[in-house]
Coordinates of C-alpha atoms in Angstrom, one line a residue:
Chain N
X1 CA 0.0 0.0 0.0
X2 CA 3.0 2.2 1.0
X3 CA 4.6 2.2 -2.7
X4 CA 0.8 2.4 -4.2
X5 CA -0.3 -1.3 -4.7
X6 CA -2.7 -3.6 -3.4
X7 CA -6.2 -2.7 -2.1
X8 CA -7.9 -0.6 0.4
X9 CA -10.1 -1.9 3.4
X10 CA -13.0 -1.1 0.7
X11 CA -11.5 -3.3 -1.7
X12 CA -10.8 0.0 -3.9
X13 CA -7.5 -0.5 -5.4
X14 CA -4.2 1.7 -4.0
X15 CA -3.0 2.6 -7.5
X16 CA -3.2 6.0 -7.9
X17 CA -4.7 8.2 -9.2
X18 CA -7.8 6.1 -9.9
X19 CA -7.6 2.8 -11.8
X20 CA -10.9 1.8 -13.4
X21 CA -10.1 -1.9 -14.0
X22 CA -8.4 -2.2 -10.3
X23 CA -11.7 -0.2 -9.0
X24 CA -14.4 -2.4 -11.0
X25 CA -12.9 -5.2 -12.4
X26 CA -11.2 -6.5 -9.6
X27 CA -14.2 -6.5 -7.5
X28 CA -16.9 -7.7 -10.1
X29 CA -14.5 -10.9 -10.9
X30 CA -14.5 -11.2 -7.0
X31 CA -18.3 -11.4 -7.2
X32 CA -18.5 -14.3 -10.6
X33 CA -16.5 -16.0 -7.9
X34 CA -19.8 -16.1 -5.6
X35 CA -22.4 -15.4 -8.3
X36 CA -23.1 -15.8 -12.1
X37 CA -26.2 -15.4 -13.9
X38 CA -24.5 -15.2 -17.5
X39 CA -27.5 -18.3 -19.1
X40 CA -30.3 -18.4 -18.1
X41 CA -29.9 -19.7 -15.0
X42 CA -28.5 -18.4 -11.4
X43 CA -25.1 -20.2 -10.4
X44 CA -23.8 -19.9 -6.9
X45 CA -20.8 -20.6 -5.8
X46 CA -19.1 -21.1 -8.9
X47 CA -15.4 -20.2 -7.9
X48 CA -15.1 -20.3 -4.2
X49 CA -11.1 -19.8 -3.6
X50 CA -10.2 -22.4 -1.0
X51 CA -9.0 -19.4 1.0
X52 CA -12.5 -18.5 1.8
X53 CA -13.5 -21.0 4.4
X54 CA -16.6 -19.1 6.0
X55 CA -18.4 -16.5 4.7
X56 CA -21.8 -14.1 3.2
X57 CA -22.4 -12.3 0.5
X58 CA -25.4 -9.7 0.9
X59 CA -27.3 -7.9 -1.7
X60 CA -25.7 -8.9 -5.0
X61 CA -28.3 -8.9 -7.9
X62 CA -28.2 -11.6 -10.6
X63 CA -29.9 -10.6 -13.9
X64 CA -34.0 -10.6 -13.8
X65 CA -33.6 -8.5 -11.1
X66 CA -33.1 -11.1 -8.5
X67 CA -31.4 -10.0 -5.1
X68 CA -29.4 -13.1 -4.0
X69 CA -28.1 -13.7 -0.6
X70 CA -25.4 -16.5 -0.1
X71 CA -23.9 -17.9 3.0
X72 CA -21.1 -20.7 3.4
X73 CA -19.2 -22.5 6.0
X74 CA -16.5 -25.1 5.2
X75 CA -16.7 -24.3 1.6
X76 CA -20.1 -25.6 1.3
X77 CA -23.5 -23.4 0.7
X78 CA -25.4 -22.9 4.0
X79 CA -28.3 -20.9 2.8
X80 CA -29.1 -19.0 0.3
X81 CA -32.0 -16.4 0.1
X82 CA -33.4 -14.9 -3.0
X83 CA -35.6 -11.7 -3.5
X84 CA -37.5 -10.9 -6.8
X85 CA -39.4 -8.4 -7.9
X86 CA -41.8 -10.1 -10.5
X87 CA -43.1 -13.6 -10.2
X88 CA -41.8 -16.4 -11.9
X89 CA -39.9 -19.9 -12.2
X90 CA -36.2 -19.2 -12.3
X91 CA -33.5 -22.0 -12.6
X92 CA -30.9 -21.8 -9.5
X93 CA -27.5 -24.3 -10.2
X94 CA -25.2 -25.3 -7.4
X95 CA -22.5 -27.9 -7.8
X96 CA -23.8 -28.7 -11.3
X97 CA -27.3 -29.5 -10.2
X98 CA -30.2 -27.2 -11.2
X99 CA -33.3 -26.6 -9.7
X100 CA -36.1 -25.0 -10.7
X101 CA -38.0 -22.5 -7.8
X102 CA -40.9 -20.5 -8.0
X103 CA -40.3 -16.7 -7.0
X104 CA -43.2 -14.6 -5.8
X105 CA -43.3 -11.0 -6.2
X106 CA -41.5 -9.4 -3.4
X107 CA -41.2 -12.4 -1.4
X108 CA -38.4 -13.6 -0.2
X109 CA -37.5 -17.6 -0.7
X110 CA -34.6 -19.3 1.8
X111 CA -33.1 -22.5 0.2
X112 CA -31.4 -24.9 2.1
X113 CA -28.1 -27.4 0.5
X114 CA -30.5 -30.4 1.3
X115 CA -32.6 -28.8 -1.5
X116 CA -30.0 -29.5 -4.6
Chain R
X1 CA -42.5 17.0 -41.4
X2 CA -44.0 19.7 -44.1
X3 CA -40.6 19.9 -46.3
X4 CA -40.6 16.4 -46.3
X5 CA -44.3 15.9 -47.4
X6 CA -43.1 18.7 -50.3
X7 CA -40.0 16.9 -50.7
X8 CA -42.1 13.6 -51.9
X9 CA -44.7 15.3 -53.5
X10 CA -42.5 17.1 -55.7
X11 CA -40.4 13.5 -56.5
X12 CA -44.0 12.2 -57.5
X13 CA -44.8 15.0 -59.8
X14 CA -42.0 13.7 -62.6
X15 CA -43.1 10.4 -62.2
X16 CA -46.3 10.8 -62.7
X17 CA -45.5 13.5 -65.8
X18 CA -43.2 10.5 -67.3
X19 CA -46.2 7.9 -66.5
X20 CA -48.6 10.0 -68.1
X21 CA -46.3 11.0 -71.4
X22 CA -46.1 7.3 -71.8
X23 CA -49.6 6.4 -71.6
X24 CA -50.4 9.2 -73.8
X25 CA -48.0 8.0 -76.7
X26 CA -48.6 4.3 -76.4
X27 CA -52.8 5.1 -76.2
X28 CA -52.3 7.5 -79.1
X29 CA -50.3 4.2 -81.3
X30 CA -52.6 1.8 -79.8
X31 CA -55.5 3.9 -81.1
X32 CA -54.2 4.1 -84.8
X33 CA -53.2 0.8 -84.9
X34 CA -56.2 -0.4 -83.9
X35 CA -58.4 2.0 -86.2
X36 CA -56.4 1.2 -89.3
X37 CA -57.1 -2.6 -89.2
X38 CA -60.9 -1.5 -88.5
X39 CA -60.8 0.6 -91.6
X40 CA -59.2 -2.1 -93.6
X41 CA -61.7 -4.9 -92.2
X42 CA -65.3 -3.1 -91.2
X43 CA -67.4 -0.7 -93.3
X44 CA -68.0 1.7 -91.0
X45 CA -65.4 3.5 -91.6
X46 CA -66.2 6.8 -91.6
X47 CA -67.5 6.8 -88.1
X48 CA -65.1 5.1 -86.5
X49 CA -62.3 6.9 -88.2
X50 CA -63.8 10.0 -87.6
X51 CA -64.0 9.4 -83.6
X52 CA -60.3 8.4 -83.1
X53 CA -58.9 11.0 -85.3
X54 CA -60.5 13.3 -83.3
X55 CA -57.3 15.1 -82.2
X56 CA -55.3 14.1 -85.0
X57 CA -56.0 18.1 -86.7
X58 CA -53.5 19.1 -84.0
X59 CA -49.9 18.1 -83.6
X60 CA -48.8 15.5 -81.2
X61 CA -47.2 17.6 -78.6
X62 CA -45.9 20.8 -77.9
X63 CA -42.6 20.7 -79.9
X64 CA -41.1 18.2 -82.4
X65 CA -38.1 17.3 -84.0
X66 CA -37.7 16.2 -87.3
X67 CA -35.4 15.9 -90.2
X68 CA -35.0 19.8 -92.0
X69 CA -37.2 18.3 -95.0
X70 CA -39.9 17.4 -93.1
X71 CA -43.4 19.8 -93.1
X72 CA -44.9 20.8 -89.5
X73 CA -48.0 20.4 -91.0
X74 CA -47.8 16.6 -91.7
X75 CA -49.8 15.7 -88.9
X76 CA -52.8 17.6 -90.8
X77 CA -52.7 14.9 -93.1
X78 CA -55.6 12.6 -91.8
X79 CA -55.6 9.2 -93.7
X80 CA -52.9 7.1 -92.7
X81 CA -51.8 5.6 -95.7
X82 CA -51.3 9.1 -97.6
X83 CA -49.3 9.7 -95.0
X84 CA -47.1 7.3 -94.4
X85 CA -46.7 7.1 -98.1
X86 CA -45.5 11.0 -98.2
X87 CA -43.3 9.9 -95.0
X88 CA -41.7 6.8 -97.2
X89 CA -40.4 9.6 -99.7
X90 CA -39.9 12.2 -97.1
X91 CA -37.3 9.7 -95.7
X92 CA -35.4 9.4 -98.4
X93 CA -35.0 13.0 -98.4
X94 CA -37.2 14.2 -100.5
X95 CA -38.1 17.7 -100.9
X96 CA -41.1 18.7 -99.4
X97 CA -42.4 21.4 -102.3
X98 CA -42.5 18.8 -104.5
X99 CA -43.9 16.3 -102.7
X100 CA -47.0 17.8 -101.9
X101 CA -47.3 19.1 -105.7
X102 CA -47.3 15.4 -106.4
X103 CA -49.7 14.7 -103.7
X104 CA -52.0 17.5 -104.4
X105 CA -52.2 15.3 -108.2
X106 CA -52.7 12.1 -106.6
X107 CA -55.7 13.3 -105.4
X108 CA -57.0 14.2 -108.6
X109 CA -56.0 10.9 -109.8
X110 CA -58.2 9.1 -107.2
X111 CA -61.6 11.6 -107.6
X112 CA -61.4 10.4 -111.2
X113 CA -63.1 6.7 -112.1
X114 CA -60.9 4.4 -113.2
X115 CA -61.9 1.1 -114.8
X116 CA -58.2 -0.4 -114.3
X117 CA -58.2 -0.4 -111.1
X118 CA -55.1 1.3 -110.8
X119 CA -55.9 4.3 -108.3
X120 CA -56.4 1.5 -105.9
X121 CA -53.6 -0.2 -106.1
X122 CA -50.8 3.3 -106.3
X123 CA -53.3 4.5 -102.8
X124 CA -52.3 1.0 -101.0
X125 CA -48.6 1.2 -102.1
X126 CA -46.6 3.1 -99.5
X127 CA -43.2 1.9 -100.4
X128 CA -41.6 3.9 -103.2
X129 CA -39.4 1.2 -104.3
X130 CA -42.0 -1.2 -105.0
X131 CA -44.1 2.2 -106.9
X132 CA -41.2 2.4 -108.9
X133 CA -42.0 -1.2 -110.2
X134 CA -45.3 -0.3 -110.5
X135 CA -45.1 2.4 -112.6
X136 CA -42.8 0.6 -115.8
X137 CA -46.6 -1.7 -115.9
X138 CA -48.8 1.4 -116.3
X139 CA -51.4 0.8 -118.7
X140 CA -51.1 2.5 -121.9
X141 CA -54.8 4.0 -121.5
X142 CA -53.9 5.2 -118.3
X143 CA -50.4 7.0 -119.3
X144 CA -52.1 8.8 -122.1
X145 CA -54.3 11.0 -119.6
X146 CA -53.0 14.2 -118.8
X147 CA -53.8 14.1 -114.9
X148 CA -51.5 10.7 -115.4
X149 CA -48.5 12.5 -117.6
X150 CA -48.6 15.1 -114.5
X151 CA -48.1 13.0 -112.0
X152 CA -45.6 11.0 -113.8
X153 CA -43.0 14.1 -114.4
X154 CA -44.0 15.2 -110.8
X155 CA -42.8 11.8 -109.3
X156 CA -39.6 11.9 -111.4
X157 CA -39.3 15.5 -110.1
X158 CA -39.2 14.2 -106.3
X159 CA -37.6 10.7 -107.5
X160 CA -34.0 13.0 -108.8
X161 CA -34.5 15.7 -105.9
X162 CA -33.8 13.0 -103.2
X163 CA -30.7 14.0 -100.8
X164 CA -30.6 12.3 -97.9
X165 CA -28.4 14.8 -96.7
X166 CA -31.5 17.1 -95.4
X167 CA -32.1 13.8 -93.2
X168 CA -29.2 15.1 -91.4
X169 CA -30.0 18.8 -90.4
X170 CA -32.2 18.1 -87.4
X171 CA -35.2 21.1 -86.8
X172 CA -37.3 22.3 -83.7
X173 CA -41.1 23.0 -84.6
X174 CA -42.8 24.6 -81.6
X175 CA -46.8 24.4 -82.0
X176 CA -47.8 25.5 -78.6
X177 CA -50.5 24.2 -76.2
X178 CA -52.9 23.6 -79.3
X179 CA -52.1 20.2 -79.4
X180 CA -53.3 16.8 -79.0
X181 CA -51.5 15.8 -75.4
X182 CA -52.4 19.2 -74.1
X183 CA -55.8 18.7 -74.5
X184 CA -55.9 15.0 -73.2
X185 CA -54.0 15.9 -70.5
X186 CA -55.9 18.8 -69.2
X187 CA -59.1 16.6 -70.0
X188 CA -56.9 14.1 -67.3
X189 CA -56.6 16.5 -64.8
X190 CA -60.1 16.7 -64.5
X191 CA -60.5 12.9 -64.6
X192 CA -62.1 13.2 -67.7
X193 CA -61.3 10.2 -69.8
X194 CA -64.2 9.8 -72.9
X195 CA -66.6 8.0 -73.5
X196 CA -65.8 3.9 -73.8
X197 CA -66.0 2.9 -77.0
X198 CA -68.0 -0.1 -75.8
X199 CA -70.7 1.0 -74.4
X200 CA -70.3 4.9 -74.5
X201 CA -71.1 5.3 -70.9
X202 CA -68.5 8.0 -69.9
X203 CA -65.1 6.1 -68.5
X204 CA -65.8 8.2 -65.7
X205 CA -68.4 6.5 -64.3
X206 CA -67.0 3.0 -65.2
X207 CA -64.1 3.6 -64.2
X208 CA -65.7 5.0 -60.3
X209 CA -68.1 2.0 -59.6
X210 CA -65.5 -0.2 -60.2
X211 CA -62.4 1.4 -58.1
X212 CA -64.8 1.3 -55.4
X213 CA -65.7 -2.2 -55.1
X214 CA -61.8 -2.9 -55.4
X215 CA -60.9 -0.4 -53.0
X216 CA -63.2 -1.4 -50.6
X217 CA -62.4 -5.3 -51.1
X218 CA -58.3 -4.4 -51.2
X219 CA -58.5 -2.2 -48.3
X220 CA -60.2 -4.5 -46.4
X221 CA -57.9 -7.8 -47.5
X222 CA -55.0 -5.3 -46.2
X223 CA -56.2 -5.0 -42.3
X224 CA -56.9 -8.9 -42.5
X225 CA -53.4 -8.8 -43.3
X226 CA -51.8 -7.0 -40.8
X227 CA -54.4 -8.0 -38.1
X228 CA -53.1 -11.7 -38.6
X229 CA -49.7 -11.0 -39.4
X230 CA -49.0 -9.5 -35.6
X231 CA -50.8 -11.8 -34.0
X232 CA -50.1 -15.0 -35.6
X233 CA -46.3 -13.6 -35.9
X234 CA -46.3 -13.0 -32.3
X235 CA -47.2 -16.6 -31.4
X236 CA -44.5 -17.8 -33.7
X237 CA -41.8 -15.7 -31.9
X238 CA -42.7 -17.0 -28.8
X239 CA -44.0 -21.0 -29.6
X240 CA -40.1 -20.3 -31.5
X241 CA -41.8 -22.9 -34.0
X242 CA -40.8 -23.0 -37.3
X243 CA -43.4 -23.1 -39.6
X244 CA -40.9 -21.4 -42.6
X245 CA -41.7 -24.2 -45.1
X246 CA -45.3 -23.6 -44.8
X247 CA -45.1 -19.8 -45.3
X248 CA -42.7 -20.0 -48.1
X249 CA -45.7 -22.5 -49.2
X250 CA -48.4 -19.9 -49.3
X251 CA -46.4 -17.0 -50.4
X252 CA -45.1 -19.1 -53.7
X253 CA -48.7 -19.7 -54.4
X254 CA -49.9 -18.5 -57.5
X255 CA -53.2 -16.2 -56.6
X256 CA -55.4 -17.5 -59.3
X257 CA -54.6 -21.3 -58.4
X258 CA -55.5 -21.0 -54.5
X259 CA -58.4 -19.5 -56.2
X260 CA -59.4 -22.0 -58.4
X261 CA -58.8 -25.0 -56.2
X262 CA -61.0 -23.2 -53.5
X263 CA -63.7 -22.8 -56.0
X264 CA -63.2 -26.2 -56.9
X265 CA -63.4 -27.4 -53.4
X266 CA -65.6 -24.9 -51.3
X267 CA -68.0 -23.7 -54.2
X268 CA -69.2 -26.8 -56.5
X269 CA -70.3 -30.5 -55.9
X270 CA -67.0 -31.8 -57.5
X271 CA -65.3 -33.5 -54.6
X272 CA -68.0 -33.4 -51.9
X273 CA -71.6 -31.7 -51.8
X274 CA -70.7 -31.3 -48.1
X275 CA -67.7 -28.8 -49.2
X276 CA -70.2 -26.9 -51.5
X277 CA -70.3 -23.9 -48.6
X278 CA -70.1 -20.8 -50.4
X279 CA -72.2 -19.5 -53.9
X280 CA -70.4 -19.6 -57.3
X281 CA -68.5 -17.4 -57.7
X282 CA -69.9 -14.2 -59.8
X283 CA -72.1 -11.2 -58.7
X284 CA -73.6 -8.1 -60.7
X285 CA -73.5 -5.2 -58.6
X286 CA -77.9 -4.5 -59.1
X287 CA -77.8 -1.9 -56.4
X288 CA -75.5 1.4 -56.8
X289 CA -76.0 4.2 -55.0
X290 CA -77.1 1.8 -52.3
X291 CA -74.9 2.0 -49.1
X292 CA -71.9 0.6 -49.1
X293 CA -73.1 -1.8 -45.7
X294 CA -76.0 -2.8 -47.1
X295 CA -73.5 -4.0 -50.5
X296 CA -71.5 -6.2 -48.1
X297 CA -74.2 -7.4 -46.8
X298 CA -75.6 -8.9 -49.7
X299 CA -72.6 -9.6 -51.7
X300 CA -70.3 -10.6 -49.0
X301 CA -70.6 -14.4 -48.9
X302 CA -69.2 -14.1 -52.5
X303 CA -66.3 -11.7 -51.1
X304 CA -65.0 -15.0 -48.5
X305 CA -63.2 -16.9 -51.3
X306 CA -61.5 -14.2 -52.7
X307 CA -60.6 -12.1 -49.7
X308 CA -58.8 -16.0 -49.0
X309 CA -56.8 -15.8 -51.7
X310 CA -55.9 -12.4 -51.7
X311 CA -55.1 -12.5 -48.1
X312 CA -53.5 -15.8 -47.6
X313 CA -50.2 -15.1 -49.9
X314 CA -49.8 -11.9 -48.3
X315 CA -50.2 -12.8 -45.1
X316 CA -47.7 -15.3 -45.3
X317 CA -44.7 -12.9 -46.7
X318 CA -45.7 -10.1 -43.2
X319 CA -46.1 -13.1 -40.9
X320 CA -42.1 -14.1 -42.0
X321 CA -40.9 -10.4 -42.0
X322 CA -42.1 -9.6 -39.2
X323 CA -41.2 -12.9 -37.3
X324 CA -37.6 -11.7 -38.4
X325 CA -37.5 -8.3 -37.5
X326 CA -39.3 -9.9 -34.2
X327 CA -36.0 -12.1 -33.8
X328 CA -33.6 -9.4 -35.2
X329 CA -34.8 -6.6 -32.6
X330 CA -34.6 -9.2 -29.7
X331 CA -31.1 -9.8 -30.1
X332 CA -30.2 -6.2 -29.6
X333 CA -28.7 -4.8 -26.2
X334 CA -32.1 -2.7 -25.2
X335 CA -34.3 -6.3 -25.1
X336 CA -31.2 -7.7 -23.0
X337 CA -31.7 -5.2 -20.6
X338 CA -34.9 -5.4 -20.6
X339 CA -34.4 -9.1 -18.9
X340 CA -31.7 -8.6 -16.7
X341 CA -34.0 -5.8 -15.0
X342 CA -36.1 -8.7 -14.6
X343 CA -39.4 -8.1 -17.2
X344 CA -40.8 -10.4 -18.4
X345 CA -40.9 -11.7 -22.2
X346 CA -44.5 -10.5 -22.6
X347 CA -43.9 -7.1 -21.3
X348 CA -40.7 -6.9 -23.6
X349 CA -42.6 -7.9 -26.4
X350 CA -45.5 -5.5 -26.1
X351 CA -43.1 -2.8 -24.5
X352 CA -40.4 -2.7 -26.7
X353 CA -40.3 -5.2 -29.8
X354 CA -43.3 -4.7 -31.3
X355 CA -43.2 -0.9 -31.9
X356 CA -39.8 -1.3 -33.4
X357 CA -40.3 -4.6 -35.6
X358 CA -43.8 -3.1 -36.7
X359 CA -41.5 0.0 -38.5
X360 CA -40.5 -2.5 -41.5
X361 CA -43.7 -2.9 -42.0
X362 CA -45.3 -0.1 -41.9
X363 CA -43.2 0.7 -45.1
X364 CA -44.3 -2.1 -47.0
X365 CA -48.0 -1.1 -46.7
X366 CA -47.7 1.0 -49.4
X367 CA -46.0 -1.1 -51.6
X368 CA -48.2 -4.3 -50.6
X369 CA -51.4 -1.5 -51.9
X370 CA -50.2 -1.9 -55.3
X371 CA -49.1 -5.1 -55.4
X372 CA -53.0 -6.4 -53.9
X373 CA -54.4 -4.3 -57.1
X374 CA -52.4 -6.0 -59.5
X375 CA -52.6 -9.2 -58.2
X376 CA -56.5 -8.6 -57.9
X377 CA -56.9 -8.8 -61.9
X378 CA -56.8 -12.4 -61.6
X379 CA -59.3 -12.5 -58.6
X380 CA -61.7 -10.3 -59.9
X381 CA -61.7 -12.2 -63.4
X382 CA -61.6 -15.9 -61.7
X383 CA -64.4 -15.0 -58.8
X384 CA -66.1 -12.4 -61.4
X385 CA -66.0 -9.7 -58.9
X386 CA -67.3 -6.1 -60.9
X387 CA -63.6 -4.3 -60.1
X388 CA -61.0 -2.6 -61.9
X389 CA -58.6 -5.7 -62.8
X390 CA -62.2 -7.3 -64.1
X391 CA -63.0 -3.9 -66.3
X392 CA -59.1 -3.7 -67.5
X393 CA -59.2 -6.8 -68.5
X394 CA -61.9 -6.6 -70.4
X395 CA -61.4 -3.8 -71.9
X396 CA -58.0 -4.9 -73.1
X397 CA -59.7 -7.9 -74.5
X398 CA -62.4 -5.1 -76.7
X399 CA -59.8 -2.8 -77.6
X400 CA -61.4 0.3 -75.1
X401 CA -58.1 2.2 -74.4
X402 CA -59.8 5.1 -73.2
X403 CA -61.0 2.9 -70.2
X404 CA -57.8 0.9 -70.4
X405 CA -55.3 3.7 -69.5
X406 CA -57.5 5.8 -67.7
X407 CA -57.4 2.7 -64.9
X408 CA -53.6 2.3 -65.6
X409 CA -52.8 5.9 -64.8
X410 CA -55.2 5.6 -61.8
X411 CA -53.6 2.5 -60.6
X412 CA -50.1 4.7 -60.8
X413 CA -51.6 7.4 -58.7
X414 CA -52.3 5.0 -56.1
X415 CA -49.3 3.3 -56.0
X416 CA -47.6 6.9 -55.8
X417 CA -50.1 7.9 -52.7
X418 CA -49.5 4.3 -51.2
X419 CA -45.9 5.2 -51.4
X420 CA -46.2 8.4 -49.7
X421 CA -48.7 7.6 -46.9
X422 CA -46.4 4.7 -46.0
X423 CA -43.8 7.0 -46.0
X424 CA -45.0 9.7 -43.8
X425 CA -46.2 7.0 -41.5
X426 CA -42.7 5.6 -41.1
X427 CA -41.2 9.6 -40.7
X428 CA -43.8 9.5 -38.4
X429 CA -43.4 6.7 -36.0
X430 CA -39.4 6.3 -36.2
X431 CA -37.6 9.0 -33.9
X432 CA -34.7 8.3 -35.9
X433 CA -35.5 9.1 -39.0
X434 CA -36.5 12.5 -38.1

């Protein structure tokens, strides 16, 4: 940090003046890590770096609009919740399975690993 | 918006000037061609000659260039064959002076009787070559006359003052606005078109009752269209079926064959008296003047079959564009955004697709216009509907050019409108364009 690298407590990169791809990039490839929602349906988990034994991730949005929240412990899914705002069946995959869940409107739904 | 309504209304004025000159010309050939076989076959010449030769005192068109040896009075000459026997020499560069002292002899020659027969062979002869071998066979009674020793030293005259180089020296005679086109086209302007030489009923009229029951039928065969296109286009889109082979099916299929196998099927006993559903084909329009509800009424079981054929191609060739467009605008980066901020398909579609993929064809209303009165000739002749493709046709068929190209130039100026409404529409609608 002292000669300008690395990364802030806010995970803002050190480079100065102001480094788009450090700012952005680095940050949105941290959350593909936990999150993808590139087809059609809503990966979790995708990349979890060994390194990241316990942890959340609150608020991220997958595309449709869907807010996800993801927990782990021991590098395995603990719960996962997910908030939409327009009814509909979406297709969640974890560990190569997919499932198919029925979102209502502004509601949120909690899925347990037992569920995959 | 007002320049560019002047802007295409003042593109349409040449083409319509250029449609018009044509029509003009090939009605004016089409006219003499047709009244010189009638005087050569009927005996009533007189009257028929005198009604097409009408106009035919007055020159052509405003100006006209000719050859330096040529009169600008030839047009005054009214029978054909004089003329185009004074043309023949005129051609070969004859002097004009000369000629027409040797024409002003000839007819002389022919108000005398002549027992040989001769008058009537030299007034059919228009080629000088083959009078030249006519006139070593002259029959000594003849050649004795004086009227006949005149005309021979005028014809040698003309015959040794022949230079083809006045062919050459090209000049300008203006005549004016007293001439023929002038006077038919101002007569146009005011959709004045004669009297048909069928029936004499003024073209007018004809020409009116008959637009409107093709207008009407076309007009309505175009919202059947488009009202099917979106919606059967829009299931396709989102069944993603593929039902390409069968359009291409319906859009390759000639008009007149759909409508003869439906008459076959759905208006006869031929394959099963069950089928036999609608009338034959074939109505006489007994009420005009009569509202046009009351028309369709009546007359509208015998409108099904043909508003079938005349809708079924077409609606095949929109339902495939506009599946296209459909697919082409969903692939663009506004209907991808539209799903990640979570809407639905429906609400993208309705939203966002259909106002853009409707664009396309919006534009092609006015050319599909056209192209449904064209292709309604063959309907109106095969289901006998009282149109304007039934009364071209048959007045093709009697030789009636005055009705003939008064419905071609009408069917230009809807083609030209069609263009322009569709084209306003689509300044109208697209942001972009502006």
């Amino acid at each position: 940090m002292s000669d300008g690298g690395g990364t802030y407590p806010n995970l803002f990169d050190a480079h100065p003046p102001f480094q788009i791809d450090g700012n952005f990039g680095a940050i949105a490839g941290m959350a593909e890590m936990i999150l993808q929602s590139h087809t059609d349906a809503i990966e979790i988990l995708p990349a979890l770096p060994s390194k990241w034994k316990d942890g959340k991730m609150e608020g991220l949005k997958a595309r449709g609009n869907i807010t996800v929240d993801v927990h782990w412990k021991d590098h395995v899914l603990s719960e996962l919740k997910l908030l939409s705002k327009s009814s509909g069946i979406k297709k969640i995959k974890y560990m190569g399975k997919i499932k198919e869940v029925n979102l209502r409107a502004n509601q949120w739904s909690i899925l347990k690993p037992a569920d995959f | 918006m007002i320049r560019i309504i002047l802007n295409r209304i003042l593109i349409s004025i040449p083409v319509l000037l250029v449609i018009t000159v044509a029509s003009f010309l090939m009605q004016q050939s089409l006219i003499s061609i047709t009244d010189i076989k009638r005087i050569e076959d009927s005996h009533q010449y007189s009257t028929t000659f005198k009604k097409a030769f009408e106009n035919e005192s007055l020159p052509l068109f405003y100006a006209s260039v000719s050859p330096s040896n040529f009169p600008d009075t030839l047009y005054k000459i009214k029978n054909p064959l004089t003329r185009n026997r004074l043309k023949a020499l005129l051609r070969r560069g004859g002097d004009w002076k000369l000629i027409e002292k040797l024409n002003q002899t000839e007819y002389q020659l022919f108000q005398q009787s002549d027992a040989t027969g001769f008058n009537n062979v030299l007034l059919n002869t228009t080629d000088p070559t083959v009078l030249n071998q006519l006139i070593k066979n002259i029959p000594d009674s003849l050649s004795k006359s004086v009227i006949w020793a005149n005309w021979m030293n005028e014809w040698d005259a003309v015959q040794l003052n022949l230079k083809p180089a006045r062919l050459v020296i090209p000049r300008i005679h203006w005549f004016g606005s007293q001439n023929a086109f002038h006077l038919w086209f101002s007569k146009v302007l005011r959709f004045e078109f004669g009297n048909s030489s069928v029936d004499n009923q003024p073209v007018k009229d004809k020409v009116k009752e008959a637009l409107s029951w093709t207008l009407s039928v076309n007009l309505f065969a175009l919202m059947l269209i488009y009202f099917f296109s979106i919606i059967l286009g829009e299931y396709i889109f989102r069944s993603k079926r593929n039902i390409d082979g069968w359009l291409m099916f319906f859009y390759t299929l000639p008009r007149f064959f759909l409508g003869m196998i439906l008459i076959i099927l759905f208006s006869s006993n031929t394959v099963h008296p069950f089928l036999h559903i609608f009338p034959t084909p074939g109505f006489i329009d007994s009420m005009p003047g009569v509202s046009w509800v009351t028309r369709w009424i009546t007359y509208g079981k015998y409108l099904i079959l043909p508003l079938i054929c005349m809708v079924l191609p077409g609606l095949a060739y929109v339902v495939s564009l506009y599946r296209t467009r459909l697919q082409e605008e969903s692939k663009k980066p506004y209907a991808f955004m539209s799903w990640v901020r979570g809407e639905s398909a429906s609400t993208l579609l309705s939203h966002h697709l259909r106002k853009n993929a409707l664009l396309p064809l919006i534009a092609l209303l006015g050319s599909e216009l056209p192209v449904l009165i064209s292709g309604s000739v063959a309907i109106e002749v095969l289901f006998n509907i009282p149109g304007m493709g039934r009364l071209m046709m048959q007045s093709i068929l009697l030789q009636d050019w005055n009705t003939v190209f008064a419905i071609l130039l009408l069917t230009a100026l809807i083609t030209i409108v069609g263009r322009l409404i569709s084209d306003l529409m689509t300044q109208m609608l697209d942001q972009r364009i502006k």
